mmCIF file of C-alpha atoms in Angstrom:
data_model
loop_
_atom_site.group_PDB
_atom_site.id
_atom_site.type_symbol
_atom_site.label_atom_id
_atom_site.label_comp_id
_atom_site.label_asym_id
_atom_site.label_seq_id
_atom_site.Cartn_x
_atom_site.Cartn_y
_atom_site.Cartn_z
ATOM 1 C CA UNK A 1297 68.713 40.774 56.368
ATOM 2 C CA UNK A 1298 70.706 38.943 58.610
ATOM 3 C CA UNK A 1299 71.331 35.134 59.150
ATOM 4 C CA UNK A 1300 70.432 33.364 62.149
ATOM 5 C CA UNK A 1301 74.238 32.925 63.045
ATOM 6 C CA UNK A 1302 74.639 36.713 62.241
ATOM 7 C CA UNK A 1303 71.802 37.461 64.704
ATOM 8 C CA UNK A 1304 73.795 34.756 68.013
ATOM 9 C CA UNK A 1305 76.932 36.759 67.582
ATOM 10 C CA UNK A 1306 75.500 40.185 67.942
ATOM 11 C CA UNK A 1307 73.359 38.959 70.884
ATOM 12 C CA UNK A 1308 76.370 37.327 72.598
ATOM 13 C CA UNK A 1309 78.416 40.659 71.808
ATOM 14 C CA UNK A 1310 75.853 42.702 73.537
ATOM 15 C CA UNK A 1311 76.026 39.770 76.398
ATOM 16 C CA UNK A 1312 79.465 40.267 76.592
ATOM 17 C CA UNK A 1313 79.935 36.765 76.067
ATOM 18 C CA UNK A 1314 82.746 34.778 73.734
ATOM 19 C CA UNK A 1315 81.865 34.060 70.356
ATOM 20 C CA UNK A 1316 80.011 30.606 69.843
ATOM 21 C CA UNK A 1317 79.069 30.753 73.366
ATOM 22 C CA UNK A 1318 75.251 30.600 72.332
ATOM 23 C CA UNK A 1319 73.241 28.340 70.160
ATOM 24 C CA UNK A 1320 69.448 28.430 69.204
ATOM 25 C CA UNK A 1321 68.526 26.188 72.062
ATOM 26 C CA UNK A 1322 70.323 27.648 75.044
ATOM 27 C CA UNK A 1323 67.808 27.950 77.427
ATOM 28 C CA UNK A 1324 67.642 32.413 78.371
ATOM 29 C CA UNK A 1325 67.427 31.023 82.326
ATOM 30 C CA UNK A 1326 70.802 29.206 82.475
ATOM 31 C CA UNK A 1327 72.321 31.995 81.497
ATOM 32 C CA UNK A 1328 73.717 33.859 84.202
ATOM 33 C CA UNK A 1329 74.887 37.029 82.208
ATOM 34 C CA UNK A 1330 71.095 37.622 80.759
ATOM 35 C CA UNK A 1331 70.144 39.899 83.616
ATOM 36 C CA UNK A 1332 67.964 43.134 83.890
ATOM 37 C CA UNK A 1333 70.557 44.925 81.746
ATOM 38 C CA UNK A 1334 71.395 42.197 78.967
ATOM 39 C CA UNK A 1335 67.633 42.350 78.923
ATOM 40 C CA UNK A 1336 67.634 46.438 78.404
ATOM 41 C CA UNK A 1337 70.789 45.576 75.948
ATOM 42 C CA UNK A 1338 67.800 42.944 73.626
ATOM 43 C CA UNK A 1339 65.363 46.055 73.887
ATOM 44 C CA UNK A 1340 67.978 48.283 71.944
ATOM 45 C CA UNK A 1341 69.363 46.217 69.869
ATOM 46 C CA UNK A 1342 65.731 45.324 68.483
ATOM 47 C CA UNK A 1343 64.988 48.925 68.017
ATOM 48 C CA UNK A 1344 68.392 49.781 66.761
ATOM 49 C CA UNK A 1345 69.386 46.929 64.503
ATOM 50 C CA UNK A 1346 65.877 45.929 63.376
ATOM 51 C CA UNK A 1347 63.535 48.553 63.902
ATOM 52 C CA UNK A 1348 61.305 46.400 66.156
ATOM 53 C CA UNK A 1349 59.701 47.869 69.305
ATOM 54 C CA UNK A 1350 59.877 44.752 71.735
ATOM 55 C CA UNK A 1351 57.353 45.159 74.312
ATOM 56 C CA UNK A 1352 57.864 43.369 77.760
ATOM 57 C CA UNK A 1353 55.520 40.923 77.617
ATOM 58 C CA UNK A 1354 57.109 39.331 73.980
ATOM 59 C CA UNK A 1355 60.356 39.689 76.372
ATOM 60 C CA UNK A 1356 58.950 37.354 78.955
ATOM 61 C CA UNK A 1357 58.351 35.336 76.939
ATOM 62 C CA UNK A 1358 61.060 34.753 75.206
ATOM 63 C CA UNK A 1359 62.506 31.106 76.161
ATOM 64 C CA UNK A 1360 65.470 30.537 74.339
ATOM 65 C CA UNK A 1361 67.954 32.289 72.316
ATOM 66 C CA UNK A 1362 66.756 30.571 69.241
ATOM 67 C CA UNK A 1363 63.191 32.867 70.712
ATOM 68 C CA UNK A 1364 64.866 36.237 70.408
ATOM 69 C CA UNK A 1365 66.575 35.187 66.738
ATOM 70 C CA UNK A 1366 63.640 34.056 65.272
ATOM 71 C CA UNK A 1367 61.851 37.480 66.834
ATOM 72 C CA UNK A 1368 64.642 39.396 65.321
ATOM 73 C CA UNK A 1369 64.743 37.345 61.699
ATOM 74 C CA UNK A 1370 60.849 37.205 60.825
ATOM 75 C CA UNK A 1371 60.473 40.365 58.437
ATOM 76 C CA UNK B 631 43.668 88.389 88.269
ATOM 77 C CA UNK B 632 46.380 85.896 88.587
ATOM 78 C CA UNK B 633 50.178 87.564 88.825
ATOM 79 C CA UNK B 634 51.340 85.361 85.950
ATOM 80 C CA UNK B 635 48.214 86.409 83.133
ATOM 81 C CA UNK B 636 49.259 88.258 80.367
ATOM 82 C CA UNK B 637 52.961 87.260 80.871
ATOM 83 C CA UNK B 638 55.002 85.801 77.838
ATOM 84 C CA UNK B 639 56.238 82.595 78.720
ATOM 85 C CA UNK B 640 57.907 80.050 76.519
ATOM 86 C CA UNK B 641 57.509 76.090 77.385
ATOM 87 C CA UNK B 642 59.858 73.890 75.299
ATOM 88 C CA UNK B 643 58.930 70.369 75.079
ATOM 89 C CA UNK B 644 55.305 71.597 75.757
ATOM 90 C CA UNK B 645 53.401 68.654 73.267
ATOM 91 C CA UNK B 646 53.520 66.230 76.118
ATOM 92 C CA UNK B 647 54.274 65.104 79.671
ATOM 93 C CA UNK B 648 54.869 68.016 82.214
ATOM 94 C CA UNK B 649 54.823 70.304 79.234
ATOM 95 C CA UNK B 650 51.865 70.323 77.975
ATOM 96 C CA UNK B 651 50.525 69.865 81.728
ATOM 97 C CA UNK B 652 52.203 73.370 81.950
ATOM 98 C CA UNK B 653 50.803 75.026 78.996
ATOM 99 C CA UNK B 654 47.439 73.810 80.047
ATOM 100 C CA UNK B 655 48.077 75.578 83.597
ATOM 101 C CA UNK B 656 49.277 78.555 82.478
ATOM 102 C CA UNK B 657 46.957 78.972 79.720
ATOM 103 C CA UNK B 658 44.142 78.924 82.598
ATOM 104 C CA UNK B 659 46.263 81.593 84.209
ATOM 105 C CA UNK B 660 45.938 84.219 81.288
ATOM 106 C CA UNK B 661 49.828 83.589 80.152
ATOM 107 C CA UNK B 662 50.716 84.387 76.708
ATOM 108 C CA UNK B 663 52.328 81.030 75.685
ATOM 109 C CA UNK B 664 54.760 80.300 73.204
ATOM 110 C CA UNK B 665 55.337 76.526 73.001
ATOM 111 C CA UNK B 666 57.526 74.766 71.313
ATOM 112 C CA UNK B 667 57.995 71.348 70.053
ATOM 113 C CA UNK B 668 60.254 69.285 68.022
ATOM 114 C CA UNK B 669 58.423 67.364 65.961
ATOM 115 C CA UNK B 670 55.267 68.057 63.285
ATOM 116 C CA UNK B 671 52.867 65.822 65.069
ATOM 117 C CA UNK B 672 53.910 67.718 68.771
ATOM 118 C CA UNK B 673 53.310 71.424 66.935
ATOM 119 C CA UNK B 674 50.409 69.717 65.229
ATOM 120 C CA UNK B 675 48.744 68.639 69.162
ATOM 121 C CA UNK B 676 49.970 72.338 70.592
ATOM 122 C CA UNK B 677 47.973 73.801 67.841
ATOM 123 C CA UNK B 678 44.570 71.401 67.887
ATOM 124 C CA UNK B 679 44.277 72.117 72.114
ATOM 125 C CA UNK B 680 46.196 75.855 72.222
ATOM 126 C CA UNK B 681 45.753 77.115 68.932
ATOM 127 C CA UNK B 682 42.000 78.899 69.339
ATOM 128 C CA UNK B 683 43.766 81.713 71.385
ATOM 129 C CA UNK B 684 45.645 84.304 69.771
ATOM 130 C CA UNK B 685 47.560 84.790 72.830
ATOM 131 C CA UNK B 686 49.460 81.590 72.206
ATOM 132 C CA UNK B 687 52.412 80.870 69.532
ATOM 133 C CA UNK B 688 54.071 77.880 68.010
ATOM 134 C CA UNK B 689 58.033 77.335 67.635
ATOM 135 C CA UNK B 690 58.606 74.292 66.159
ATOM 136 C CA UNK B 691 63.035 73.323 66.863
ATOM 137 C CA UNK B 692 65.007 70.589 66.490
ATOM 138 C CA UNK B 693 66.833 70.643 70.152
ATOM 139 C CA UNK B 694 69.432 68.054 68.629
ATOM 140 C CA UNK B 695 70.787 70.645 66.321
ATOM 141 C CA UNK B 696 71.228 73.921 68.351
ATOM 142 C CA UNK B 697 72.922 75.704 65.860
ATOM 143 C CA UNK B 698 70.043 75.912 64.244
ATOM 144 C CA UNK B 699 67.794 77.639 67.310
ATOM 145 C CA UNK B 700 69.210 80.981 67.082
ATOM 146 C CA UNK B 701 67.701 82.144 63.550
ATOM 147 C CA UNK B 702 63.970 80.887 64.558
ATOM 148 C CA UNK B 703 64.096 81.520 68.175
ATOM 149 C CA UNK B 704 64.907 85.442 67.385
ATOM 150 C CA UNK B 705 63.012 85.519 64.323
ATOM 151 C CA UNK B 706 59.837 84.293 66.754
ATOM 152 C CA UNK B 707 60.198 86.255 70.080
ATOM 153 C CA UNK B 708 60.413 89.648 67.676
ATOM 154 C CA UNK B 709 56.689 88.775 67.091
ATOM 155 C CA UNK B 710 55.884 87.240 70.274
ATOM 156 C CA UNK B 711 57.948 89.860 72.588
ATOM 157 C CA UNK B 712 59.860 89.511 75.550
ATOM 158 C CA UNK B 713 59.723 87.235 77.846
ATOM 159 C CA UNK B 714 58.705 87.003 81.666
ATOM 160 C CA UNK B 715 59.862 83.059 81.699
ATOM 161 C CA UNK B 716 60.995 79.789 79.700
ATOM 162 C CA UNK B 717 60.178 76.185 81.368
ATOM 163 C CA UNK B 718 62.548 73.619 79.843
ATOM 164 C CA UNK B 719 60.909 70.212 79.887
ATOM 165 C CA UNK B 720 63.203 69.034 77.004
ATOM 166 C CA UNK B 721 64.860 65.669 78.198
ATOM 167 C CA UNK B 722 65.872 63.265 75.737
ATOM 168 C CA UNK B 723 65.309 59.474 77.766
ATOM 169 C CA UNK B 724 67.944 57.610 76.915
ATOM 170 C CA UNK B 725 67.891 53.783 78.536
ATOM 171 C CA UNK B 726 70.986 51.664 77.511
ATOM 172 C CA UNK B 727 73.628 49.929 78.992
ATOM 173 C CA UNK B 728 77.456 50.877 78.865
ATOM 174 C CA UNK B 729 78.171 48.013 76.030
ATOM 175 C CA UNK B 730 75.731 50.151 73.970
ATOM 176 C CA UNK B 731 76.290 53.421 74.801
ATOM 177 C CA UNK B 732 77.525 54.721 71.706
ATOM 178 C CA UNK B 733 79.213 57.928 70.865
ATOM 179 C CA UNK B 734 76.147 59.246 68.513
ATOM 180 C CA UNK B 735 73.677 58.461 71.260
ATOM 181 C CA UNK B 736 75.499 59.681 74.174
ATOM 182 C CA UNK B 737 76.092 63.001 71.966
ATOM 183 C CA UNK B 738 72.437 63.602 70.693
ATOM 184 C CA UNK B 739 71.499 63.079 74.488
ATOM 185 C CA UNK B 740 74.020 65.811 76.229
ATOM 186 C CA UNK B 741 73.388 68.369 72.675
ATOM 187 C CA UNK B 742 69.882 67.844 73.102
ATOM 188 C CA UNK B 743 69.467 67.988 76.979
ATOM 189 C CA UNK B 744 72.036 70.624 77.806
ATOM 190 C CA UNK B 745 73.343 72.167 74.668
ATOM 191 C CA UNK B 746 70.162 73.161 73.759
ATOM 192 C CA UNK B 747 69.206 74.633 76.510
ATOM 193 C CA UNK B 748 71.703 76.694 77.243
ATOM 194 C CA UNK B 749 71.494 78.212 73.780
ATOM 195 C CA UNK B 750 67.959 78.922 74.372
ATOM 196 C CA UNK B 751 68.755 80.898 77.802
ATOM 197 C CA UNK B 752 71.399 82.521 75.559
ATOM 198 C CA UNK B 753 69.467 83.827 72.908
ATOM 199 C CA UNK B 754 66.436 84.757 75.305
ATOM 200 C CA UNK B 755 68.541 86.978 78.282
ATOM 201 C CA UNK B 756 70.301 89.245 75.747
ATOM 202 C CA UNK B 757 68.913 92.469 76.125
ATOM 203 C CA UNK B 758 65.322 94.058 74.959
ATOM 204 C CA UNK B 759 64.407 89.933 74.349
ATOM 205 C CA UNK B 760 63.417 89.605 78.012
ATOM 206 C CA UNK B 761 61.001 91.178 80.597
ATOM 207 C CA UNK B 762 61.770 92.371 83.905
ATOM 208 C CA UNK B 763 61.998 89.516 86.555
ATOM 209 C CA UNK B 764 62.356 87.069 83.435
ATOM 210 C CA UNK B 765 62.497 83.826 85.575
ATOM 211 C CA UNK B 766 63.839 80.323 83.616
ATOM 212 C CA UNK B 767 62.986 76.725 85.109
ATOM 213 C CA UNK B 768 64.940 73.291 83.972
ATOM 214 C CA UNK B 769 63.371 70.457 84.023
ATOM 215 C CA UNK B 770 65.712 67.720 85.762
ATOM 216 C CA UNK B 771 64.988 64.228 87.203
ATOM 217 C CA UNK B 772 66.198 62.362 90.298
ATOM 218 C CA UNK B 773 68.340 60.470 88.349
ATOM 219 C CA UNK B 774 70.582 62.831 88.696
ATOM 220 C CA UNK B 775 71.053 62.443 92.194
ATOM 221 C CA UNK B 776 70.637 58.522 92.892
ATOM 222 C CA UNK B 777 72.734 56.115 90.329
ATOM 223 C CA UNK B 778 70.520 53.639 88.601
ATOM 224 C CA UNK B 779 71.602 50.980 85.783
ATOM 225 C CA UNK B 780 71.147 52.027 82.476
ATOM 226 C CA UNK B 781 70.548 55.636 82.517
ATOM 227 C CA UNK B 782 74.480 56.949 82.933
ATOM 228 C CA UNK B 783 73.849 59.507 80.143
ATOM 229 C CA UNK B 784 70.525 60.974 80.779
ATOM 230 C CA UNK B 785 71.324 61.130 84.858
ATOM 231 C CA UNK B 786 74.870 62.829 83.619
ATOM 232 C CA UNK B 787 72.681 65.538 81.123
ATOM 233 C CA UNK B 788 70.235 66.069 83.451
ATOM 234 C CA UNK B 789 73.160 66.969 86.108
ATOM 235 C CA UNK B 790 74.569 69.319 84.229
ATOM 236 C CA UNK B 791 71.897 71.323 83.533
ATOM 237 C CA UNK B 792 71.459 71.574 86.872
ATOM 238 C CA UNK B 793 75.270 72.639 87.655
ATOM 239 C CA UNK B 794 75.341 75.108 84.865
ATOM 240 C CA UNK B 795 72.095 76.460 85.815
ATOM 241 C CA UNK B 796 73.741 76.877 88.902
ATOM 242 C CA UNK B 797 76.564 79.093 87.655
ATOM 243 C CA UNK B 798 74.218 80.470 85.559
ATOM 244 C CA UNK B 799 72.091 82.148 88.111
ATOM 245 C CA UNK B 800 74.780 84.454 88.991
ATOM 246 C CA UNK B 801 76.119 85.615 85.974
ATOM 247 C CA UNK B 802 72.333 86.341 85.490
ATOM 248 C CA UNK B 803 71.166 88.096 88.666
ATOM 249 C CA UNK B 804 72.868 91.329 88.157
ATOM 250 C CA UNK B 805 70.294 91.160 85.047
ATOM 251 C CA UNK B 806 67.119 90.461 87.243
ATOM 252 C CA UNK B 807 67.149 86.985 85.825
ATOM 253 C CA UNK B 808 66.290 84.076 88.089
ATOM 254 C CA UNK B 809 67.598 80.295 86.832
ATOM 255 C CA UNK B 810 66.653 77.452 89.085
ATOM 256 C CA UNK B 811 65.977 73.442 88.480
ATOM 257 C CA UNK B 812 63.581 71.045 89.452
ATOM 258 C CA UNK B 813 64.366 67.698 90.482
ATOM 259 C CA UNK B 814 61.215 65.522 88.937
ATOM 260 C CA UNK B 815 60.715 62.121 90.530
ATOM 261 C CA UNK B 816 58.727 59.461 88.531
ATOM 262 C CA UNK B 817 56.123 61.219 87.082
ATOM 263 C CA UNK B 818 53.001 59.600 85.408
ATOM 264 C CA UNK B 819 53.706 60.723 81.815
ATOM 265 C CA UNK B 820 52.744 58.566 78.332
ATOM 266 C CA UNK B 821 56.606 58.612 78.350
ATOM 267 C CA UNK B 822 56.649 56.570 81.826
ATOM 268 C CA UNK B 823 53.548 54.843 80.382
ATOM 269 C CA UNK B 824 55.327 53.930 77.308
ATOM 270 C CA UNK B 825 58.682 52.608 79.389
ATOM 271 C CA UNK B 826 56.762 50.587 81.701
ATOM 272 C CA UNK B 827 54.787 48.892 78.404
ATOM 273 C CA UNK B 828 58.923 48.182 77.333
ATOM 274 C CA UNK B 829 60.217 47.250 80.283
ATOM 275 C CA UNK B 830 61.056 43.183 81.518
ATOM 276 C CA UNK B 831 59.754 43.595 84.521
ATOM 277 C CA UNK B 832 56.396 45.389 85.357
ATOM 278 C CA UNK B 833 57.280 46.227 89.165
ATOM 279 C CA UNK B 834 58.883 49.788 89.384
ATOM 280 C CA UNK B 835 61.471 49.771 91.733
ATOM 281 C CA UNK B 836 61.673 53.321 91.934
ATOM 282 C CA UNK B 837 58.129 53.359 93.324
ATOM 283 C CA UNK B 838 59.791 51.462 96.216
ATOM 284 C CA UNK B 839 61.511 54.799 97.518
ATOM 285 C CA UNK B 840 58.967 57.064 95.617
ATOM 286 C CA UNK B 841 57.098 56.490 98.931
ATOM 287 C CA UNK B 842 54.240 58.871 98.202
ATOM 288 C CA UNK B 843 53.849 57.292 94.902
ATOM 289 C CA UNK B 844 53.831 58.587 90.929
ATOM 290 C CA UNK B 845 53.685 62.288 91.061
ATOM 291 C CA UNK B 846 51.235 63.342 88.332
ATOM 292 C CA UNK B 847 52.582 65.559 85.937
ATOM 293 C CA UNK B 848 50.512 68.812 87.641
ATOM 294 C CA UNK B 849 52.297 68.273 90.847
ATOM 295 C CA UNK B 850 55.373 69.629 88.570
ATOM 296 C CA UNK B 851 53.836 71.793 86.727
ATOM 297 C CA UNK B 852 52.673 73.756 90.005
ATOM 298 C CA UNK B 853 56.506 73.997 91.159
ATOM 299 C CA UNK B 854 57.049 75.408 87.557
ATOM 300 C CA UNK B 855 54.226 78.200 88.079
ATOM 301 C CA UNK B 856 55.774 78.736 91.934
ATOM 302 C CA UNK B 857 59.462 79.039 89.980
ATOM 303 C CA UNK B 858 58.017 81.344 87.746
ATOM 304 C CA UNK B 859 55.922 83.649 89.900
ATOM 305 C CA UNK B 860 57.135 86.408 92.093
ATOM 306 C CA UNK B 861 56.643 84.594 94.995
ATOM 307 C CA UNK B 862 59.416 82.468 94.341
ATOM 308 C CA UNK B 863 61.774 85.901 94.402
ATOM 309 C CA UNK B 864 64.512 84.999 96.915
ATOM 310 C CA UNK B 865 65.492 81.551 95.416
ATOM 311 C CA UNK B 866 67.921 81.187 92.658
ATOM 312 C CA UNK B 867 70.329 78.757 91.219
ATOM 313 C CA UNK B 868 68.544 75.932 93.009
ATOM 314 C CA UNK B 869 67.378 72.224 92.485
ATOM 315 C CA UNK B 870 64.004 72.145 94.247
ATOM 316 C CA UNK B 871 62.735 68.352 94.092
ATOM 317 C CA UNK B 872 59.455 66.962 93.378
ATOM 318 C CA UNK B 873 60.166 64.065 94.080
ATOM 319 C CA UNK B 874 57.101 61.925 95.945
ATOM 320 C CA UNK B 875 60.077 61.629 98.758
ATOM 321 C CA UNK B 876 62.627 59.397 96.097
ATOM 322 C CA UNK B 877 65.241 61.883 97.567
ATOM 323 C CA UNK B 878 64.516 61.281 101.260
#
């Protein structure tokens, strides 16, 4: 199981993004490197690291990053 | 009677898609099937719709470990008997970016798209395992000839199947053996189904240059019976596309 910080650092290594660069409330839409592919990058991850199959609709609507931790965390 | 009943043909990746399209098609045409899948609940679906006939046989193959394909492959085609044609529509869909593009995955994809099928065409052209005119079909994708985001290593496998198919056809023609490729556009499949349920955005921006629109899966799988038939007899080592006019 991993930790809510755990979860921000893999998401801003897939982002390609430096480390403590994200928080629970940054907002998905100010952030210019979440495009179509960091977006493809969230779909693997999910079914790679936690075995989830993330459809595109819980995708859109995903608001913040503390959306797509939370998604990842609950069991 | 059609020119293609009573022929031996082997499908792999026959439980679904253009596959199983295929097997339906050529069971229609009188074809002695042997179709293969890789997992139990594929066999299990080849055996609930083909099973009743006992023209038709099962191989069931794990095309990520091709060492492995020799030993059933041989053990199976000395019971079903030589064949007239093998349709590869084996393709492992791999969708991730660079950053995640590991080695595993990027291996599994090029042993199970490529590897694998050239140890099939391997096993199956050595002699007294093939019929006269034995004629072999890949399965390929226009990804493989327009760059998209995302899909480096499945438009990279998918190419080189083609190429080696290429060379292929003339180490094989002074056997009688014909080896060509079809280029697939975006083909209405539960696999396309299933990646448009994953995907962010719901537009498909291939269907922008697929002008004609999603090819159903038949539209393939009569290329594959074209590749396969006598009719066909002057092309070899080719990439024919079926493509909905993505390539235009």
């Amino acid at each position: 199981m991993k930790t809510h910080q755990e979860i921000i650092n893999l998401l801003e290594d897939a982002l390609e993004l430096d480390t403590n660069s994200l928080t629970m409330d940054s907002v998905l839409a100010d952030i210019p490197e979440y495009d179509s592919m960091a977006k493809l990058s969230i779909i693997v991850l999910s079914d790679e690291e936690f075995e989830k199959k993330l459809s595109g609709e819980q995708m859109r609507a995903f608001a913040t990053v503390g959306d797509i931790v939370r998604f990842f965390a609950a069991g | 009677m059609d020119e293609l009943a009573n022929k031996n043909i082997l499908i792999t990746g026959a439980s679904r898609g253009i596959g199983f399209d295929l097997a339906e098609l050529l069971d229609q045409k009188g074809c002695n099937l042997l179709l293969h899948a890789g997992s139990d609940l594929g066999i299990q679906r080849l055996k609930e719709v083909f099973g009743g006939s006992d023209r038709h046989c099962f191989w069931q193959a794990d095309f990520s470990k091709p060492d492995m394909l020799a030993v059933t492959l041989q053990e199976t085609l000395q019971f079903f008997g030589p064949l007239a044609g093998y349709v590869n529509c084996v393709g492992l869909r791999v969708r991730r970016p660079l950053n995640l593009l590991n080695v595993a995955t990027a291996t599994e994809a090029f042993v199970t798209n490529v590897v694998s099928h050239l140890e099939v065409v391997r096993i199956i052209t050595r002699k007294g395992l093939f019929a006269k005119g034995l004629s072999i079909v890949g399965i390929s994708s226009i990804a493989s000839h327009i760059g998209s985001p995302g899909v480096s290593i499945y438009a990279a496998t998918k190419a080189a199947m083609e190429s080696a198919n290429r060379c292929l056809s003339k180490e094989l023609f002074t056997k009688g053996i014909r080896i060509n490729s079809i280029i697939a556009g975006q083909v209405n499949t539960e696999a396309y189904k299933e990646l448009m349920q994953s995907k962010d955005s719901q537009v498909d921006l291939v269907l922008d240059r697929q002008y004609m629109g999603l090819i159903e899966p038949r539209g393939v799988a009569a290329m594959c019976v074209f590749l396969l038939s006598e009719q066909s007899q002057y092309i070899n080592g080719s990439s024919l596309p079926v493509d909905g006019g993505y390539l235009v």
